[in-house]
Coordinates of C-alpha atoms in Angstrom, one line a residue:
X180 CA 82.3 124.8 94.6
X181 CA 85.1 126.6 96.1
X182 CA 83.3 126.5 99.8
X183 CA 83.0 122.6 99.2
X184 CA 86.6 122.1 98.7
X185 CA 87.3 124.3 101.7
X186 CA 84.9 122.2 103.6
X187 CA 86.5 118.5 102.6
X188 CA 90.1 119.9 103.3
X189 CA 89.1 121.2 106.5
X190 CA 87.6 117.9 107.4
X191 CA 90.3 115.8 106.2
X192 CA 92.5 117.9 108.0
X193 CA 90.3 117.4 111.1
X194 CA 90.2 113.6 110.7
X195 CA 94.0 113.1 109.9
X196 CA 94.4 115.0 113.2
X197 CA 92.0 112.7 114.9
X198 CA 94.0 110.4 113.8
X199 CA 97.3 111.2 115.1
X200 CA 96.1 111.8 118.9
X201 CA 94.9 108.3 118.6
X202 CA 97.8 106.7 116.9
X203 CA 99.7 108.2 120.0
X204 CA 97.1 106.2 122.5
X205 CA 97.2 103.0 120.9
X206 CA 100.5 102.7 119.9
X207 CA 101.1 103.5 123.6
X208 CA 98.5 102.0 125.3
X209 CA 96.9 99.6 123.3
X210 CA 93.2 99.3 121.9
X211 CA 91.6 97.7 125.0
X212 CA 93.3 100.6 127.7
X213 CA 92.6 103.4 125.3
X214 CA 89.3 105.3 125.5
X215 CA 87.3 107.7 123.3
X216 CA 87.6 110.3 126.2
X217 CA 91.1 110.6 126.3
X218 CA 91.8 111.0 122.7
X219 CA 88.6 113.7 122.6
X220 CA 90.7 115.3 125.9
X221 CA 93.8 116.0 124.3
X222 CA 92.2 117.0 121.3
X223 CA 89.9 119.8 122.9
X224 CA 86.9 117.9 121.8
X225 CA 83.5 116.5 123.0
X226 CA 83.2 112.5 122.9
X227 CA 80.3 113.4 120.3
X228 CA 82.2 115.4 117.8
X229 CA 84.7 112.8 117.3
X230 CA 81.6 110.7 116.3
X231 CA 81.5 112.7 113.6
X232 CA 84.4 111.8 112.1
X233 CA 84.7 108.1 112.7
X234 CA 81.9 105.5 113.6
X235 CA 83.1 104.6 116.6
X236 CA 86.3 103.1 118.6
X237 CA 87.2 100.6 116.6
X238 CA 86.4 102.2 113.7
X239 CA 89.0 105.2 114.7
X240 CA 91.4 102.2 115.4
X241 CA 91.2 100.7 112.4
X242 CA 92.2 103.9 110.6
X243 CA 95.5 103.9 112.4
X244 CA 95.9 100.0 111.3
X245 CA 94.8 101.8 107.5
X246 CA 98.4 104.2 107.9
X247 CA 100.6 101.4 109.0
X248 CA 99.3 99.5 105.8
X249 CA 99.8 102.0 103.2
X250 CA 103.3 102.5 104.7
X251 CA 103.6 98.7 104.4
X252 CA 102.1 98.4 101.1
X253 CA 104.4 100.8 99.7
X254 CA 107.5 99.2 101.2
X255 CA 106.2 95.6 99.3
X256 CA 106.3 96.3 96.3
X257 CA 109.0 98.8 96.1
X258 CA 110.8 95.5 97.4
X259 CA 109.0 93.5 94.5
X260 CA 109.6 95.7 91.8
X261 CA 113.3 95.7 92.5
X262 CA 113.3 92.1 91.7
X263 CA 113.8 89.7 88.9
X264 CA 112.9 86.5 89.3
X265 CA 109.9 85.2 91.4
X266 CA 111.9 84.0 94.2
X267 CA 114.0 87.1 95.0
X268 CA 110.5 88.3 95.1
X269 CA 108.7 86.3 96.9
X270 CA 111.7 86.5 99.2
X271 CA 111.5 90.7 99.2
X272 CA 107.4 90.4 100.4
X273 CA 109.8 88.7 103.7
X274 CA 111.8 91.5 103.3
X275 CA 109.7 94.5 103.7
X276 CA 107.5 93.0 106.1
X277 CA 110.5 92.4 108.7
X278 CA 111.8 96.2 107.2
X279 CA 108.6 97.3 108.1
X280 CA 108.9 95.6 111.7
X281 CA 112.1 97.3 112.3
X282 CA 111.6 100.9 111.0
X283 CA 108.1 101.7 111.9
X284 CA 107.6 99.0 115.3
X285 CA 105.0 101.1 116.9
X286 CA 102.9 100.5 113.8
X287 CA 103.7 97.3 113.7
X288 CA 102.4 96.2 116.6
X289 CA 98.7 97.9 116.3
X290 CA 98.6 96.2 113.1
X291 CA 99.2 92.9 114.7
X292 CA 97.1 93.7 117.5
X293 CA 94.6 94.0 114.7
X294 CA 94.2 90.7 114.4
X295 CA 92.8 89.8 117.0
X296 CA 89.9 92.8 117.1
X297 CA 86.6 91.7 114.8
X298 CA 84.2 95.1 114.6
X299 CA 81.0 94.8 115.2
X300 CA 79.9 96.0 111.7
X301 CA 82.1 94.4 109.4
X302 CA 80.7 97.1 106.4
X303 CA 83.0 99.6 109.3
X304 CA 84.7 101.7 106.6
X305 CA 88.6 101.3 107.6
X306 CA 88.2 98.0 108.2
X307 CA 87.0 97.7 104.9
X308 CA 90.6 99.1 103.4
X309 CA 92.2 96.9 105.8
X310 CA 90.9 93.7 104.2
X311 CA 91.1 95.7 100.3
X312 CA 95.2 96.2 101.8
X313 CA 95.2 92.0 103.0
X314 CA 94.0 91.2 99.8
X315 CA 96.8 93.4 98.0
X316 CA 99.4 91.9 100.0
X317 CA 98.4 88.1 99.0
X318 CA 97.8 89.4 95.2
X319 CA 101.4 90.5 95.4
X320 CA 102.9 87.1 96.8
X321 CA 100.6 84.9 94.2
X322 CA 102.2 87.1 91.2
X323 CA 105.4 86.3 92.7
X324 CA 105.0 82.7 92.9
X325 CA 103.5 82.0 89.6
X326 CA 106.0 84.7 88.1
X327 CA 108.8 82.1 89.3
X328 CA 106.7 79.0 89.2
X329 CA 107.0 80.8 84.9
X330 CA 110.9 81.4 85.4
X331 CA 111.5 77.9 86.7
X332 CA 112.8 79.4 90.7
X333 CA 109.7 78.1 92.4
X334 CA 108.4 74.5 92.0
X335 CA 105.3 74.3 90.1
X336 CA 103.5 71.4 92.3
X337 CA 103.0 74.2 94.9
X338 CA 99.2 75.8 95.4
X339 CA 100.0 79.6 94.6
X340 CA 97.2 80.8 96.7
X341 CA 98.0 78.4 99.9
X342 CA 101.6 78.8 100.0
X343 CA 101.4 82.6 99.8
X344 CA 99.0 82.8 102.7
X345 CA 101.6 80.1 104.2
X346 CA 104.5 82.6 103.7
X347 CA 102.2 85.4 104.9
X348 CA 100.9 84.0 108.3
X349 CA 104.4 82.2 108.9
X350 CA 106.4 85.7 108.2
X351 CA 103.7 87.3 110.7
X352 CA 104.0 84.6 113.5
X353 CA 108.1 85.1 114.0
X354 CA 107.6 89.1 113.6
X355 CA 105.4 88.8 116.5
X356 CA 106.9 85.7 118.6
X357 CA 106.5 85.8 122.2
X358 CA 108.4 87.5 124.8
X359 CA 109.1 84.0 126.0
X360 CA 110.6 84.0 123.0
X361 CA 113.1 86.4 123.3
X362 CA 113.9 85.4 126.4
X363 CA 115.3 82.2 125.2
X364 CA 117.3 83.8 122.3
X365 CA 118.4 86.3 125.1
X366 CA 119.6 83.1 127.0
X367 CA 121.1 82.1 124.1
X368 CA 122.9 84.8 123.0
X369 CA 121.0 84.9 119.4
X370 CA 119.5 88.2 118.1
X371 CA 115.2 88.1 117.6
X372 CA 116.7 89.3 113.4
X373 CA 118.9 86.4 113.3
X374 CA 115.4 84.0 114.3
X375 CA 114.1 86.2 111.4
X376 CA 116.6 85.9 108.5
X377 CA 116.9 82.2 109.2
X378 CA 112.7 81.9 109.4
X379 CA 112.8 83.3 106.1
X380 CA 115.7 81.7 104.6
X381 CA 113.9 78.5 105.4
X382 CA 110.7 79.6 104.1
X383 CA 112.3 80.4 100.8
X384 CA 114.1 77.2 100.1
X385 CA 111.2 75.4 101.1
X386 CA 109.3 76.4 97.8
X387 CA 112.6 77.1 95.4
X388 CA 113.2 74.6 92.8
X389 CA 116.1 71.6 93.4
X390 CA 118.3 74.0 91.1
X391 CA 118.7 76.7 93.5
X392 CA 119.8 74.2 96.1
X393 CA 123.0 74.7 94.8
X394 CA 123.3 78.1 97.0
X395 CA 122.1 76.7 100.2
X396 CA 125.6 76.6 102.0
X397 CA 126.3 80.1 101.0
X398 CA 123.0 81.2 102.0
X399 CA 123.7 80.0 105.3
X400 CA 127.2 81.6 105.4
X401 CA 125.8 84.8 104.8
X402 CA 122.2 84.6 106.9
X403 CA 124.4 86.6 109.9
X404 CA 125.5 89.4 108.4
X405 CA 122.8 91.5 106.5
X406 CA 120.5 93.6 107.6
X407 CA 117.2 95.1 106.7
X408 CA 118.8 98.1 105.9
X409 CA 120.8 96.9 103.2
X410 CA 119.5 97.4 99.7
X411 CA 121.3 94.6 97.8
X412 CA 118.5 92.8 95.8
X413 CA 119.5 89.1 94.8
X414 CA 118.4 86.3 96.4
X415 CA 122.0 85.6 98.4
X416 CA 122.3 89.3 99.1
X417 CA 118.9 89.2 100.6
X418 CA 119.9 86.4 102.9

């Protein structure tokens, strides 16, 4: 028993070191430029022995998606959980993913490029936690929408499942908005987090009930000067 433990530590050991070399690559480099060689060179390795380990390429890849999620996850429903009513927490799922964006960019961007990469086997088994991590992420926004759709801060006449993945794909399309993009807010003197805190801003008063109208304007005079480092937790302090 004793020798078995030994043996799955040293091969998880093994594999998170895998991992890191390649994190490296394709945070670097991307998926397509990366190779199997160079991550097996700087590790000391054959190309074969890391087949050992991980399936294949995109296998490999998708376990460095797997660490940005669980870093992600983690971040969402802290957020979440520091919340009352469903729209401060619908609002914090916003949060943590543009808090994500901004501490931890490198990961960020594999996990978008992730989105564009379909394996081959689709039983692969880190692609597998990567959809069980998708589906945690939408089960979080749909608790928060029917928890305020309950408390009377999201309107009721709203499809909880639609709107989250709404809220999800929207938040994920300004995160990664073109460098055309940022050119023009370059031109026009306008900070890629100020595009972000209004996305969101809008986002949320799209699906809040007529009630919480009422804060719009201060919303608005606020949206410039918060960050995603501040840890203020009410829907206005959010914003």
């Amino acid at each position: 028993m004793a020798l078995s433990n030994r043996r799955i530590r040293e091969r998880e050991r093994k594999t998170n070191e895998i991992i890191d070399a390649a994190q490296k690559y394709f945070c670097k480099k991307g998926y397509d430029k990366t190779t199997m060689d160079e991550i097996a060179f700087e590790l000391e390795l054959t190309k074969p022995a890391l087949y050992r380990y991980f399936v294949n390429k995109e296998d490999l890849f998708f376990a460095v998606v797997h660490r940005g999620n669980e870093i992600l996850s983690k971040m969402m429903k802290k957020e979440v959980e520091s919340c009352d009513i469903g729209l401060e927490k619908i609002l914090a799922t916003g949060y943590a993913f543009w808090k994500f964006y901004d501490q931890y960019h490198d990961h960020c961007m594999v996990m978008l490029e992730a989105r564009n990469i379909y394996p081959e086997c689709m039983d692969a088994p880190y692609f597998q936690k990567i959809r069980e991590h998708d589906q945690d992420y939408l089960g979080i926004m749909c608790g928060a929408i029917e928890t305020g759709k309950k408390d009377g801060s999201i309107r009721e006449n709203i499809d909880t499942f639609l709107t989250a993945l709404y809220l999800a794909e929207s938040t994920i399309a300004v995160l990664r908005s073109s460098e055309a993009t940022s050119d023009v807010l370059n031109l026009l003197g306008v900070k890629k987090a100020e595009l972000i805190k209004h996305s969101l801003n809008l986002m949320t008063l799209g699906i809040s009930q007529q009630p919480l109208r009422k804060n719009e304007k201060k919303i608005s005079q606020n949206d410039n000067q918060k960050s995603p480092n501040d840890n203020k937790k009410t829907l206005n302090e959010y914003l």
